[in-house]
């Protein structure tokens, strides 16, 4: 069964450094998302992406964050200058958007630790 | 702000017992998903419900979407230790494509052998 994959599984970085988290969505899906989950808290929406542009973003997704689909398969989340509070699990999700419903399928996550 | 409240937050029961987990909101959702999440992993989809009053079954798990599409329940019959985990409900408020889903805080379920 097709799955969303994410790399790396764990990223450790120093505060102020740039990180790029990578995702390969399910191949026939058209809609892509990033969510994050701070330890012990709810899963929170960051951004959605369709047709090579951002569809919706949350207040968390400020100028330090950007997303890109550099080729036909990868979907990336870049954090330009990481802060301690960016430490979290980051989940990529994709959706086919079929018949007006939208089930989002999640990847296994990247654990980002900012020191 | 749309919120999904799950109850109970924690539940520990004996193997073989039945249980129900609730997901409530004051907002209407166009669809609602239930996920299961293991520690350090991503949410794994269990079911999506779309129509008010809809009931879906997945082996011993029964999911129901409220008539008004503001609430949902997950009922597990004859719980087994393998059911242990974090159960999340997540709702989609908008019918606009690519819109976000909002997660509840989860119910952590522990089934004792």
PDB file of N, CA and C in Angstrom, chain B residues 39-92:
ATOM      1  N   UNK B  39       3.700   6.025  19.853  1.00  0.00           N
ATOM      2  CA  UNK B  39       4.754   6.968  20.264  1.00  0.00           C
ATOM      3  C   UNK B  39       5.830   7.119  19.198  1.00  0.00           C
ATOM      4  N   UNK B  40       6.153   8.366  18.851  1.00  0.00           N
ATOM      5  CA  UNK B  40       7.229   8.631  17.899  1.00  0.00           C
ATOM      6  C   UNK B  40       6.864   8.353  16.453  1.00  0.00           C
ATOM      7  N   UNK B  41       5.580   8.115  16.183  1.00  0.00           N
ATOM      8  CA  UNK B  41       5.159   7.826  14.814  1.00  0.00           C
ATOM      9  C   UNK B  41       4.054   8.775  14.378  1.00  0.00           C
ATOM     10  N   UNK B  42       3.734   8.721  13.093  1.00  0.00           N
ATOM     11  CA  UNK B  42       2.681   9.573  12.571  1.00  0.00           C
ATOM     12  C   UNK B  42       1.315   8.973  12.792  1.00  0.00           C
ATOM     13  N   UNK B  43       0.261   9.806  12.746  1.00  0.00           N
ATOM     14  CA  UNK B  43      -1.105   9.290  12.872  1.00  0.00           C
ATOM     15  C   UNK B  43      -1.428   8.346  11.714  1.00  0.00           C
ATOM     16  N   UNK B  44      -2.025   7.216  12.050  1.00  0.00           N
ATOM     17  CA  UNK B  44      -2.433   6.236  11.045  1.00  0.00           C
ATOM     18  C   UNK B  44      -3.948   6.270  10.947  1.00  0.00           C
ATOM     19  N   UNK B  45      -4.442   6.482   9.736  1.00  0.00           N
ATOM     20  CA  UNK B  45      -5.882   6.624   9.530  1.00  0.00           C
ATOM     21  C   UNK B  45      -6.621   5.329   9.846  1.00  0.00           C
ATOM     22  N   UNK B  46      -7.696   5.470  10.614  1.00  0.00           N
ATOM     23  CA  UNK B  46      -8.599   4.341  10.864  1.00  0.00           C
ATOM     24  C   UNK B  46      -9.842   4.442   9.986  1.00  0.00           C
ATOM     25  N   UNK B  47     -10.465   5.618   9.976  1.00  0.00           N
ATOM     26  CA  UNK B  47     -11.723   5.760   9.245  1.00  0.00           C
ATOM     27  C   UNK B  47     -11.994   7.238   8.976  1.00  0.00           C
ATOM     28  N   UNK B  48     -12.769   7.487   7.923  1.00  0.00           N
ATOM     29  CA  UNK B  48     -13.308   8.814   7.641  1.00  0.00           C
ATOM     30  C   UNK B  48     -14.825   8.712   7.603  1.00  0.00           C
ATOM     31  N   UNK B  49     -15.510   9.599   8.305  1.00  0.00           N
ATOM     32  CA  UNK B  49     -16.969   9.667   8.226  1.00  0.00           C
ATOM     33  C   UNK B  49     -17.352  11.023   7.662  1.00  0.00           C
ATOM     34  N   UNK B  50     -18.377  11.024   6.836  1.00  0.00           N
ATOM     35  CA  UNK B  50     -18.724  12.218   6.074  1.00  0.00           C
ATOM     36  C   UNK B  50     -20.179  12.653   6.279  1.00  0.00           C
ATOM     37  N   UNK B  51     -21.072  11.681   6.345  1.00  0.00           N
ATOM     38  CA  UNK B  51     -22.506  11.986   6.403  1.00  0.00           C
ATOM     39  C   UNK B  51     -22.995  11.967   7.840  1.00  0.00           C
ATOM     40  N   UNK B  52     -23.842  12.938   8.197  1.00  0.00           N
ATOM     41  CA  UNK B  52     -24.421  12.948   9.539  1.00  0.00           C
ATOM     42  C   UNK B  52     -25.144  11.648   9.829  1.00  0.00           C
ATOM     43  N   UNK B  53     -24.862  11.059  11.009  1.00  0.00           N
ATOM     44  CA  UNK B  53     -25.483   9.791  11.369  1.00  0.00           C
ATOM     45  C   UNK B  53     -24.765   8.566  10.851  1.00  0.00           C
ATOM     46  N   UNK B  54     -23.739   8.778  10.065  1.00  0.00           N
ATOM     47  CA  UNK B  54     -23.019   7.654   9.450  1.00  0.00           C
ATOM     48  C   UNK B  54     -22.368   6.777  10.513  1.00  0.00           C
ATOM     49  N   UNK B  55     -22.450   5.470  10.297  1.00  0.00           N
ATOM     50  CA  UNK B  55     -21.804   4.492  11.162  1.00  0.00           C
ATOM     51  C   UNK B  55     -20.877   3.642  10.298  1.00  0.00           C
ATOM     52  N   UNK B  56     -19.639   3.508  10.757  1.00  0.00           N
ATOM     53  CA  UNK B  56     -18.700   2.623  10.045  1.00  0.00           C
ATOM     54  C   UNK B  56     -18.093   1.653  11.054  1.00  0.00           C
ATOM     55  N   UNK B  57     -17.883   0.429  10.572  1.00  0.00           N
ATOM     56  CA  UNK B  57     -17.306  -0.586  11.440  1.00  0.00           C
ATOM     57  C   UNK B  57     -15.985  -1.062  10.870  1.00  0.00           C
ATOM     58  N   UNK B  58     -15.039  -1.269  11.776  1.00  0.00           N
ATOM     59  CA  UNK B  58     -13.728  -1.790  11.421  1.00  0.00           C
ATOM     60  C   UNK B  58     -13.428  -2.862  12.446  1.00  0.00           C
ATOM     61  N   UNK B  59     -13.802  -4.109  12.103  1.00  0.00           N
ATOM     62  CA  UNK B  59     -13.683  -5.236  13.021  1.00  0.00           C
ATOM     63  C   UNK B  59     -14.411  -4.917  14.336  1.00  0.00           C
ATOM     64  N   UNK B  60     -13.703  -4.806  15.450  1.00  0.00           N
ATOM     65  CA  UNK B  60     -14.365  -4.561  16.732  1.00  0.00           C
ATOM     66  C   UNK B  60     -14.562  -3.072  17.023  1.00  0.00           C
ATOM     67  N   UNK B  61     -14.172  -2.215  16.088  1.00  0.00           N
ATOM     68  CA  UNK B  61     -14.290  -0.772  16.282  1.00  0.00           C
ATOM     69  C   UNK B  61     -15.495  -0.255  15.497  1.00  0.00           C
ATOM     70  N   UNK B  62     -16.347   0.519  16.164  1.00  0.00           N
ATOM     71  CA  UNK B  62     -17.503   1.129  15.525  1.00  0.00           C
ATOM     72  C   UNK B  62     -17.394   2.640  15.677  1.00  0.00           C
ATOM     73  N   UNK B  63     -17.477   3.338  14.552  1.00  0.00           N
ATOM     74  CA  UNK B  63     -17.358   4.791  14.521  1.00  0.00           C
ATOM     75  C   UNK B  63     -18.705   5.373  14.121  1.00  0.00           C
ATOM     76  N   UNK B  64     -19.103   6.432  14.799  1.00  0.00           N
ATOM     77  CA  UNK B  64     -20.358   7.096  14.444  1.00  0.00           C
ATOM     78  C   UNK B  64     -20.135   8.594  14.339  1.00  0.00           C
ATOM     79  N   UNK B  65     -20.723   9.189  13.323  1.00  0.00           N
ATOM     80  CA  UNK B  65     -20.707  10.642  13.138  1.00  0.00           C
ATOM     81  C   UNK B  65     -22.066  11.152  13.598  1.00  0.00           C
ATOM     82  N   UNK B  66     -22.094  12.191  14.429  1.00  0.00           N
ATOM     83  CA  UNK B  66     -23.351  12.703  14.925  1.00  0.00           C
ATOM     84  C   UNK B  66     -24.235  13.244  13.815  1.00  0.00           C
ATOM     85  N   UNK B  67     -25.523  13.239  14.064  1.00  0.00           N
ATOM     86  CA  UNK B  67     -26.483  13.696  13.050  1.00  0.00           C
ATOM     87  C   UNK B  67     -26.180  15.126  12.584  1.00  0.00           C
ATOM     88  N   UNK B  68     -25.753  15.958  13.521  1.00  0.00           N
ATOM     89  CA  UNK B  68     -25.479  17.364  13.201  1.00  0.00           C
ATOM     90  C   UNK B  68     -24.035  17.588  12.744  1.00  0.00           C
ATOM     91  N   UNK B  69     -23.283  16.533  12.644  1.00  0.00           N
ATOM     92  CA  UNK B  69     -21.874  16.574  12.207  1.00  0.00           C
ATOM     93  C   UNK B  69     -21.017  17.448  13.116  1.00  0.00           C
ATOM     94  N   UNK B  70     -21.348  17.438  14.426  1.00  0.00           N
ATOM     95  CA  UNK B  70     -20.542  18.187  15.386  1.00  0.00           C
ATOM     96  C   UNK B  70     -19.811  17.253  16.345  1.00  0.00           C
ATOM     97  N   UNK B  71     -20.131  15.971  16.311  1.00  0.00           N
ATOM     98  CA  UNK B  71     -19.529  15.071  17.270  1.00  0.00           C
ATOM     99  C   UNK B  71     -19.390  13.680  16.667  1.00  0.00           C
ATOM    100  N   UNK B  72     -18.567  12.879  17.305  1.00  0.00           N
ATOM    101  CA  UNK B  72     -18.335  11.522  16.832  1.00  0.00           C
ATOM    102  C   UNK B  72     -17.959  10.651  18.014  1.00  0.00           C
ATOM    103  N   UNK B  73     -18.142   9.351  17.840  1.00  0.00           N
ATOM    104  CA  UNK B  73     -17.748   8.419  18.882  1.00  0.00           C
ATOM    105  C   UNK B  73     -17.044   7.226  18.272  1.00  0.00           C
ATOM    106  N   UNK B  74     -16.198   6.642  19.093  1.00  0.00           N
ATOM    107  CA  UNK B  74     -15.497   5.405  18.741  1.00  0.00           C
ATOM    108  C   UNK B  74     -15.808   4.395  19.826  1.00  0.00           C
ATOM    109  N   UNK B  75     -16.418   3.288  19.444  1.00  0.00           N
ATOM    110  CA  UNK B  75     -16.757   2.248  20.397  1.00  0.00           C
ATOM    111  C   UNK B  75     -15.923   1.014  20.081  1.00  0.00           C
ATOM    112  N   UNK B  76     -15.277   0.475  21.101  1.00  0.00           N
ATOM    113  CA  UNK B  76     -14.495  -0.753  20.929  1.00  0.00           C
ATOM    114  C   UNK B  76     -15.172  -1.856  21.743  1.00  0.00           C
ATOM    115  N   UNK B  77     -15.446  -2.946  21.078  1.00  0.00           N
ATOM    116  CA  UNK B  77     -16.068  -4.102  21.722  1.00  0.00           C
ATOM    117  C   UNK B  77     -14.988  -5.114  22.082  1.00  0.00           C
ATOM    118  N   UNK B  78     -15.083  -5.645  23.277  1.00  0.00           N
ATOM    119  CA  UNK B  78     -14.145  -6.693  23.720  1.00  0.00           C
ATOM    120  C   UNK B  78     -12.697  -6.271  23.480  1.00  0.00           C
ATOM    121  N   UNK B  79     -12.313  -5.196  24.148  1.00  0.00           N
ATOM    122  CA  UNK B  79     -10.981  -4.611  23.942  1.00  0.00           C
ATOM    123  C   UNK B  79      -9.867  -5.630  24.194  1.00  0.00           C
ATOM    124  N   UNK B  80      -8.814  -5.503  23.398  1.00  0.00           N
ATOM    125  CA  UNK B  80      -7.655  -6.386  23.517  1.00  0.00           C
ATOM    126  C   UNK B  80      -6.401  -5.548  23.764  1.00  0.00           C
ATOM    127  N   UNK B  81      -5.379  -6.138  24.365  1.00  0.00           N
ATOM    128  CA  UNK B  81      -4.143  -5.380  24.615  1.00  0.00           C
ATOM    129  C   UNK B  81      -3.586  -4.703  23.358  1.00  0.00           C
ATOM    130  N   UNK B  82      -3.804  -5.281  22.198  1.00  0.00           N
ATOM    131  CA  UNK B  82      -3.341  -4.676  20.946  1.00  0.00           C
ATOM    132  C   UNK B  82      -4.063  -3.387  20.582  1.00  0.00           C
ATOM    133  N   UNK B  83      -5.151  -3.078  21.279  1.00  0.00           N
ATOM    134  CA  UNK B  83      -5.867  -1.821  21.043  1.00  0.00           C
ATOM    135  C   UNK B  83      -5.219  -0.657  21.781  1.00  0.00           C
ATOM    136  N   UNK B  84      -4.278  -0.963  22.641  1.00  0.00           N
ATOM    137  CA  UNK B  84      -3.600   0.086  23.406  1.00  0.00           C
ATOM    138  C   UNK B  84      -2.949   1.090  22.468  1.00  0.00           C
ATOM    139  N   UNK B  85      -3.163   2.377  22.762  1.00  0.00           N
ATOM    140  CA  UNK B  85      -2.567   3.424  21.928  1.00  0.00           C
ATOM    141  C   UNK B  85      -3.278   4.746  22.131  1.00  0.00           C
ATOM    142  N   UNK B  86      -2.857   5.731  21.346  1.00  0.00           N
ATOM    143  CA  UNK B  86      -3.448   7.072  21.381  1.00  0.00           C
ATOM    144  C   UNK B  86      -4.405   7.201  20.200  1.00  0.00           C
ATOM    145  N   UNK B  87      -5.650   7.507  20.484  1.00  0.00           N
ATOM    146  CA  UNK B  87      -6.667   7.656  19.453  1.00  0.00           C
ATOM    147  C   UNK B  87      -6.991   9.136  19.288  1.00  0.00           C
ATOM    148  N   UNK B  88      -6.904   9.600  18.049  1.00  0.00           N
ATOM    149  CA  UNK B  88      -7.119  11.009  17.734  1.00  0.00           C
ATOM    150  C   UNK B  88      -8.301  11.162  16.803  1.00  0.00           C
ATOM    151  N   UNK B  89      -9.168  12.114  17.106  1.00  0.00           N
ATOM    152  CA  UNK B  89     -10.157  12.507  16.110  1.00  0.00           C
ATOM    153  C   UNK B  89      -9.677  13.791  15.451  1.00  0.00           C
ATOM    154  N   UNK B  90     -10.042  13.981  14.206  1.00  0.00           N
ATOM    155  CA  UNK B  90      -9.608  15.163  13.459  1.00  0.00           C
ATOM    156  C   UNK B  90     -10.725  15.556  12.504  1.00  0.00           C
ATOM    157  N   UNK B  91     -11.084  16.822  12.527  1.00  0.00           N
ATOM    158  CA  UNK B  91     -12.209  17.279  11.719  1.00  0.00           C
ATOM    159  C   UNK B  91     -11.793  18.255  10.650  1.00  0.00           C
ATOM    160  N   UNK B  92     -12.526  18.198   9.572  1.00  0.00           N
ATOM    161  CA  UNK B  92     -12.305  19.109   8.461  1.00  0.00           C
ATOM    162  C   UNK B  92     -13.517  20.026   8.396  1.00  0.00           C
TER     163      UNK B  92
END
